[in-house]
Coordinates of C-alpha atoms and ligand atoms in Angstrom, one line a residue:
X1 CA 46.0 15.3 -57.6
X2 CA 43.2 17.1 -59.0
X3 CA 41.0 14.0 -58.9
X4 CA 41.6 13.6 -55.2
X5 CA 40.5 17.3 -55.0
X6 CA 37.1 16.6 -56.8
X7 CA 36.5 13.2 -54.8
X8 CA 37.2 15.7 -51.4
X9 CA 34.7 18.3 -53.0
X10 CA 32.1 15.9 -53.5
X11 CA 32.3 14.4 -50.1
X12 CA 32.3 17.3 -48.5
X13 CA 28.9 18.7 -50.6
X14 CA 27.4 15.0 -50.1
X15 CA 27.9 14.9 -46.2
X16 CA 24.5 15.4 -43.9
X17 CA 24.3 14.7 -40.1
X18 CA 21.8 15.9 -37.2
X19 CA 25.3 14.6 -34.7
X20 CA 27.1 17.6 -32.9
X21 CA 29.5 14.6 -32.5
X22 CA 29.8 13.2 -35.8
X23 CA 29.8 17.0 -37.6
X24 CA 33.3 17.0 -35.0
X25 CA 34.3 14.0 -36.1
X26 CA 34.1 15.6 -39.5
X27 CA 35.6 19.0 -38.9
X28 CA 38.9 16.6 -37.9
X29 CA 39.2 14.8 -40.6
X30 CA 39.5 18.0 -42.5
X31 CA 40.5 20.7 -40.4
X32 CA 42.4 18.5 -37.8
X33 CA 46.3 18.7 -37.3
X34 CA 46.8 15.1 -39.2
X35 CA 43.3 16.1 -41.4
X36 CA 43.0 16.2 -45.3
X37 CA 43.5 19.9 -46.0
X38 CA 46.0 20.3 -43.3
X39 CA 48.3 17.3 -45.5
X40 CA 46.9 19.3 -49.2
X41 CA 48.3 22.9 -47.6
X42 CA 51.6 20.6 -46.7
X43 CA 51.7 19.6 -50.2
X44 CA 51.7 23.0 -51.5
X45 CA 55.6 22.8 -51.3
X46 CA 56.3 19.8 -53.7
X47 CA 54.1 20.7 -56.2
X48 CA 55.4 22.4 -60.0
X49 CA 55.6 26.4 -59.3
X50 CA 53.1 27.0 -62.8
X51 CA 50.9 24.4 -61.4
X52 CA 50.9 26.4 -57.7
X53 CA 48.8 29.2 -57.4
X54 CA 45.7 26.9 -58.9
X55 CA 46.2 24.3 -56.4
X56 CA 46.5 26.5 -53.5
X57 CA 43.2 27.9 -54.8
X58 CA 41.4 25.1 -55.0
X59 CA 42.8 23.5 -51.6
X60 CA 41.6 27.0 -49.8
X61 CA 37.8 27.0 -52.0
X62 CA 37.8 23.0 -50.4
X63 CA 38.6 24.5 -46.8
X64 CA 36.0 27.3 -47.2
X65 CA 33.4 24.5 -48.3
X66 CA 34.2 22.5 -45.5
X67 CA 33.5 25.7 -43.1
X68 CA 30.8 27.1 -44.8
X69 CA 29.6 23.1 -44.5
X70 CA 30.2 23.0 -40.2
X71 CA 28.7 26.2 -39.9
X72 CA 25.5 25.5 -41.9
X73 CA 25.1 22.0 -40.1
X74 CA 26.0 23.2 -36.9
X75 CA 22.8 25.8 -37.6
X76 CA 20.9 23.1 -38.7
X77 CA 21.1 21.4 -35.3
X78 CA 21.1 24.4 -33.1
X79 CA 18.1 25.4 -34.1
X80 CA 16.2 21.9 -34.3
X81 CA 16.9 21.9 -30.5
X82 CA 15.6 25.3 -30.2
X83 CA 12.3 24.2 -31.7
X84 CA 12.0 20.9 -29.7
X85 CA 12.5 23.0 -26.3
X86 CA 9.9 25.5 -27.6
X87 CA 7.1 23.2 -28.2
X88 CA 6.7 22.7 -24.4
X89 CA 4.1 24.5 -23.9
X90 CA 5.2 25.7 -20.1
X91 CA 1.8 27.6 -19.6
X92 CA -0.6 25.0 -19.9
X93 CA -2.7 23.9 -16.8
X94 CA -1.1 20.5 -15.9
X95 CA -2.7 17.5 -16.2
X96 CA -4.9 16.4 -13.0
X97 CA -3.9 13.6 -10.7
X98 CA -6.7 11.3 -9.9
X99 CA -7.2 10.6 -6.2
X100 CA -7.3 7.6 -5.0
X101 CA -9.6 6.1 -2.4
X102 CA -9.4 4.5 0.5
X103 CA -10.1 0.6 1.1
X104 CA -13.4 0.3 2.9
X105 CA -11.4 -1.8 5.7
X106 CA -9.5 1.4 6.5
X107 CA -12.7 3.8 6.4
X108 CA -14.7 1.7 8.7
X109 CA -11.3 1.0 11.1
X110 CA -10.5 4.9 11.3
X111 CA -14.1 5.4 12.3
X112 CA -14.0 2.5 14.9
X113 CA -10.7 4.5 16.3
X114 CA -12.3 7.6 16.4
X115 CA -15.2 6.3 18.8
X116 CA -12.9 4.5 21.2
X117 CA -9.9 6.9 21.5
X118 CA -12.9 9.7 22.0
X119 CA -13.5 7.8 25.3
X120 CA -9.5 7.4 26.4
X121 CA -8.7 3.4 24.4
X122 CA -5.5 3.5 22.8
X123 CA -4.5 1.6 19.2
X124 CA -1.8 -1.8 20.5
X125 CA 0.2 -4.1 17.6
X126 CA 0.7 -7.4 17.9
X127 CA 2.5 -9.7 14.8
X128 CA 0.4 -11.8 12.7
X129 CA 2.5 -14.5 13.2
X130 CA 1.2 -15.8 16.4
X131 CA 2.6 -18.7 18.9
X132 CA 0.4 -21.2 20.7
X133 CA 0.7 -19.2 24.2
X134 CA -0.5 -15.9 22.8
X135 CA -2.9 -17.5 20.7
X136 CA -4.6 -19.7 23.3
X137 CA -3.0 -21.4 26.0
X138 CA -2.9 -17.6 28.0
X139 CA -6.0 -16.9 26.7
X140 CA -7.4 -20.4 28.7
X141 CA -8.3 -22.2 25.8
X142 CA -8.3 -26.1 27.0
X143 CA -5.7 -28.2 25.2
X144 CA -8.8 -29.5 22.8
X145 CA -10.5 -26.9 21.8
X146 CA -11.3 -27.3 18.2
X147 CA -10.3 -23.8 17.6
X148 CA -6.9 -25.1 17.7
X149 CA -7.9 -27.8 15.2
X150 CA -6.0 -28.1 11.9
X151 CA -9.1 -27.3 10.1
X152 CA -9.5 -23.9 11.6
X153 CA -6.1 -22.9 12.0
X154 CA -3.0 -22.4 9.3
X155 CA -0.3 -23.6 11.6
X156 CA 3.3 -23.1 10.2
X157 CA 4.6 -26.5 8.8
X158 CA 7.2 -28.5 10.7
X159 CA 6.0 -26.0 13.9
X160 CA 3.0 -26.5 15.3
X161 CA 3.6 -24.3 17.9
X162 CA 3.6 -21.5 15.5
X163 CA 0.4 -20.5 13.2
X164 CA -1.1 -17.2 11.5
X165 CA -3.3 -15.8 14.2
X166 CA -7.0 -16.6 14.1
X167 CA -8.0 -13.5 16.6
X168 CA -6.8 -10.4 17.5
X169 CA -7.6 -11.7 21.3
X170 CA -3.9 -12.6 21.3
X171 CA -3.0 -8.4 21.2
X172 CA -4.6 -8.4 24.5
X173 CA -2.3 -11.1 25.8
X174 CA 0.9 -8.8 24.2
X175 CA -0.6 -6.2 25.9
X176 CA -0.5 -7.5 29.4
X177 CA 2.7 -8.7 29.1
X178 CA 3.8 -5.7 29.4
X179 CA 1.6 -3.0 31.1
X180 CA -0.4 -2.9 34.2
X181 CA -3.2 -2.0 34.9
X182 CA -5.3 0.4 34.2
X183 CA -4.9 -0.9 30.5
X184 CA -7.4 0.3 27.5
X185 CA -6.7 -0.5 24.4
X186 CA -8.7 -1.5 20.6
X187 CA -6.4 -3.8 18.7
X188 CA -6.6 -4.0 14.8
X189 CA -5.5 -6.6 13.0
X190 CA -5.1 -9.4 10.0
X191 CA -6.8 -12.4 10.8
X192 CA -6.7 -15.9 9.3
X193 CA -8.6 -19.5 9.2
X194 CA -8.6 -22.3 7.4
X195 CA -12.0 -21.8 5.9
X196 CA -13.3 -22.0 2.4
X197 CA -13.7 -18.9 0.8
X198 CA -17.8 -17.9 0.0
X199 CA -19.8 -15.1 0.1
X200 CA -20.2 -14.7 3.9
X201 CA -16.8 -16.4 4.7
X202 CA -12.7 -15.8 3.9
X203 CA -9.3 -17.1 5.2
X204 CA -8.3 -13.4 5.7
X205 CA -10.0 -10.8 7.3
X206 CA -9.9 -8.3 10.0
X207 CA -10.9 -7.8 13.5
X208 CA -10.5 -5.3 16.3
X209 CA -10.2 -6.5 19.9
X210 CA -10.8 -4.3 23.0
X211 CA -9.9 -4.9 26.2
X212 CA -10.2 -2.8 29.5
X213 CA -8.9 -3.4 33.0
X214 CA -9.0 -1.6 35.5
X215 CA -10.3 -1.6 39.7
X216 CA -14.0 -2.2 39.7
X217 CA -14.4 -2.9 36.1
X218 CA -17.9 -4.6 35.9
X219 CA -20.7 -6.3 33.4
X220 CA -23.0 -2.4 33.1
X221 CA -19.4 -0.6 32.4
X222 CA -19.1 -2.8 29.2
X223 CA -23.0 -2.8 28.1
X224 CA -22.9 0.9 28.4
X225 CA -19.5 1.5 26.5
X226 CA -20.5 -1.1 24.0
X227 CA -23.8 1.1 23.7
X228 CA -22.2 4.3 23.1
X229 CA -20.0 2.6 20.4
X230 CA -22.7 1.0 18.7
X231 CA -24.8 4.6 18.9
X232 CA -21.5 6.5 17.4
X233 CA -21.2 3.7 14.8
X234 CA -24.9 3.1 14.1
X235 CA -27.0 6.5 14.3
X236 CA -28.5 7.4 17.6
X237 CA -31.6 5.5 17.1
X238 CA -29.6 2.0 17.6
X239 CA -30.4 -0.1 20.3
X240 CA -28.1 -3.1 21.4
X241 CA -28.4 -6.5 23.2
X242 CA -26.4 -9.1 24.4
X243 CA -27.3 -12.6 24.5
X244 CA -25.4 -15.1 26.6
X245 CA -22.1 -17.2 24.7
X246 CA -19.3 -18.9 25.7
X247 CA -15.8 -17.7 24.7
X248 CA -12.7 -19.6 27.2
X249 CA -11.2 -16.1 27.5
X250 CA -14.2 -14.4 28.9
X251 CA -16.4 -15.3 31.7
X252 CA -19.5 -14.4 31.5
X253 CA -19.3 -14.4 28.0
X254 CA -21.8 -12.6 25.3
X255 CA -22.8 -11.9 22.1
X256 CA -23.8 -8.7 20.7
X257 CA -26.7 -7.7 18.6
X258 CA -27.5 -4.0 17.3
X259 CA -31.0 -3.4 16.1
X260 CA -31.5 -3.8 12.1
X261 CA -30.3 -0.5 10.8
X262 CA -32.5 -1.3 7.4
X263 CA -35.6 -2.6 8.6
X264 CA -36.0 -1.0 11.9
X265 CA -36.2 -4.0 13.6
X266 CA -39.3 -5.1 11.3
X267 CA -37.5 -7.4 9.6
X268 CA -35.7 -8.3 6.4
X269 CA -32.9 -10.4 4.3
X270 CA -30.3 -8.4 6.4
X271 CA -31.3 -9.6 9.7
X272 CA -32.9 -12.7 8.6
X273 CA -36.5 -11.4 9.8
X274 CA -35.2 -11.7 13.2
X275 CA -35.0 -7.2 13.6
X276 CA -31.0 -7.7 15.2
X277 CA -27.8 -7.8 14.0
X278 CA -25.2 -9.9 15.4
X279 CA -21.7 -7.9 15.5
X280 CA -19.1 -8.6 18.2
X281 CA -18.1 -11.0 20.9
X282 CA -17.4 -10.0 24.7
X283 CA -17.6 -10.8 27.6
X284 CA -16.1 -10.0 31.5
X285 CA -11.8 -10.9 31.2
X286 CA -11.7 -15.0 32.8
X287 CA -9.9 -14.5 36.0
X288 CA -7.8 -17.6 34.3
X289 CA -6.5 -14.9 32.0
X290 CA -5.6 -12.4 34.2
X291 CA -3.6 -14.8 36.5
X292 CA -2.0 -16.4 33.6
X293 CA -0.4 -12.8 33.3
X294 CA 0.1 -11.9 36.4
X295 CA -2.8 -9.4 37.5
X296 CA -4.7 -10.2 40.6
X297 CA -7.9 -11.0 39.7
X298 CA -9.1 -10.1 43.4
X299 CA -7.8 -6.8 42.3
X300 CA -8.5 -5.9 38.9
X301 CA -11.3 -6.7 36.4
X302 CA -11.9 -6.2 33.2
X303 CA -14.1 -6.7 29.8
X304 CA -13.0 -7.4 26.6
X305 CA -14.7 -7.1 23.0
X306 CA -13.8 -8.5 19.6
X307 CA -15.4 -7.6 16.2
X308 CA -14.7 -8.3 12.2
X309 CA -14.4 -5.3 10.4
X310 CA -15.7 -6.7 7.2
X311 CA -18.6 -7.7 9.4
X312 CA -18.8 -3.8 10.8
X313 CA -18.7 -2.5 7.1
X314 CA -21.2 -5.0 5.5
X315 CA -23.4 -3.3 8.0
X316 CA -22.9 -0.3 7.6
X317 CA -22.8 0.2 3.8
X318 CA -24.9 -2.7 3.1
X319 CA -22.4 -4.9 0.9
X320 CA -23.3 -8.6 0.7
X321 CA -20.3 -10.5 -0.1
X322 CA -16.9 -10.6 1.9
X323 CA -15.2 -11.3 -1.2
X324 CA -15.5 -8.2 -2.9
X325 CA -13.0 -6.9 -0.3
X326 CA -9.9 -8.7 -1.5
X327 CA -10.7 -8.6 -5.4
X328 CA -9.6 -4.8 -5.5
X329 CA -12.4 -4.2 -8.0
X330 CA -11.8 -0.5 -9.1
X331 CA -15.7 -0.6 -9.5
X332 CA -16.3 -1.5 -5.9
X333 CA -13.4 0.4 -4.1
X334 CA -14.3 3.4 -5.6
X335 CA -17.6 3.9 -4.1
X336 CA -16.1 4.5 -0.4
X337 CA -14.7 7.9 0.7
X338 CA -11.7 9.6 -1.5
X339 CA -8.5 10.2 0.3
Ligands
DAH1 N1 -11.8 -13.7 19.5 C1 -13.2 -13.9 19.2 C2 -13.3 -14.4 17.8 O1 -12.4 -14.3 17.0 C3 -13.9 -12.6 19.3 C4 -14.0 -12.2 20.8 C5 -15.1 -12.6 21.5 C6 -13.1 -11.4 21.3 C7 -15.2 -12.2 22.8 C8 -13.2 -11.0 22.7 C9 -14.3 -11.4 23.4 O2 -12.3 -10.2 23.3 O3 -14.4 -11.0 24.7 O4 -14.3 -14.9 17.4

């Protein structure tokens, strides 16, 4: 019996944790109702009356180790805890968040919104996902046009009624399916072609489209909002001019040019010596289109405008290559305006 005592003793004195749930593990197997010293104090009974008292002694100095041995370990952890919780130093200044910036896309298309809604245009949607209608049978594009071509445009396979829009022209055709006139929106949107990817050309980009339509709409009422835009956009000093184009959805049709904003119209690598700056498309709404959806043309005229926002911004902040848009180059993006 005695040697069972000793072994107890020595287990007891030997056993370490850092485990509120192992030192209660432990306090069972002692202490518990079926535990070691509850049995020994059982014992007590069947053991030789001479031989009593000593054993009761030692069974009682083993339950006072095993005590003295929870109390000390239960210290032990209590106060590890307290230490961990106490190294948080809860008055320091917390650590700074860095701000983020904004893609150059989104500064230059914010500023864009901010000239037209000053001057009463609203912001439309339209998907990105486009079908042949919206994309250019309403907007009077003859059946061959090669913008329709395979080369230009990512159709959708096994659809070729369906394709990822190549203009955001087809917004104005979502428009007027459903409002009347007076309509004046700027359209923003995801663009894509089937081009090869270069310094001055991508498969995706972005473009805003305009459109306004109203009684009396004529040629001067787009030349002199197109003026005040490119004067908002540009600096006052910017002159603008339009030379004659052909787009199917615009009749007369033009192209615009804003005077060099680096050389002053003296020339340079910008505007290839020439002193102007080609930016957007327009042109007076083809009566085609506006019969197509169902606004008399002998009624209501319109203009519409359409420009690349990549193209807006390489102006404007003088970047060079479209690609540097899409690589989300940390050293690039973080040039243009913080949050
Ligand atoms: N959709 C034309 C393009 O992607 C841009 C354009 C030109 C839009 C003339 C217009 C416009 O609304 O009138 O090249």
């Amino acid at each position: 019996m005695n040697d069972k005592l000793t072994q107890l003793c020595k287990e007891i004195e030997k056993f370490q944790t850092e485990n509120l749930e192992e030192l209660d593990r432990f306090r069972l197997k002692f202490l518990g109702k079926k535990g070691e010293l509850t049995t020994l104090f059982d014992d007590i009974r069947s053991i030789p009356a001479e031989e009593r008292k000593t054993f009761g002694q030692n069974v009682n100095h083993l339950k006072n180790l095993v005590q003295e041995k929870i109390q000390q370990l239960k210290n032990a952890i209590e106060a590890k805890q307290t230490t961990t919780i106490e190294k948080i130093d809860t008055t320091c200044p917390a650590n700074s968040i860095e701000l983020g910036s904004r893609h150059p896309v989104s500064v230059v298309r914010k500023q864009i919104y901010d000239v037209f809604e000053k001057i009463g245009f609203v912001v439309a949607d339209g998907p990105e996902i486009e079908d042949d209608w919206h994309l250019f049978n309403a907007l009077n594009f003859p059946p061959e046009h090669p913008a329709r071509d395979m080369q230009d445009t990512f159709f959708v396979e096994k659809d070729p009624d369906i394709a990822l829009r190549t203009h955001t022209s087809s917004i104005q055709i979502r428009v007027m399916e459903k409002q009347k006139p007076p309509i004046r929106v700027i359209c923003p949107g995801r663009t894509y072609r089937n081009e090869v990817i270069t310094a001055r050309s991508h498969c995706m980009f972005h473009q805003i489209e305009g459109l306004y339509i109203d009684k009396n709409v004529s040629f001067a009422d787009m030349k002199q909002t197109l003026l005040h835009f490119a004067k908002e956009m540009f600096g006052t000093e910017t002159n603008i001019r339009l030379r004659p184009s052909y787009f199917p959805f615009t009749e007369p049709s033009a192209e615009m040019d804003i005077t060099c904003g680096i050389c002053k119209g003296k020339g340079c690598n910008l505007c290839k010596n020439s002193g102007w700056v080609e930016i957007l498309g327009c042109g007076m709404v083809d009566p085609n289109v506006l019969r197509n959806m169902n606004i008399d043309p002998n009624e209501y005229s319109g203009f519409a405008f359409g420009m690349g926002i990549e193209r807006i911004t390489q102006v404007l902040y003088k970047t060079k290559d479209i690609r540097l848009f899409f690589e989300n180059d940390l050293r690039f993006l973080k040039q243009f305006q913080a949050i």
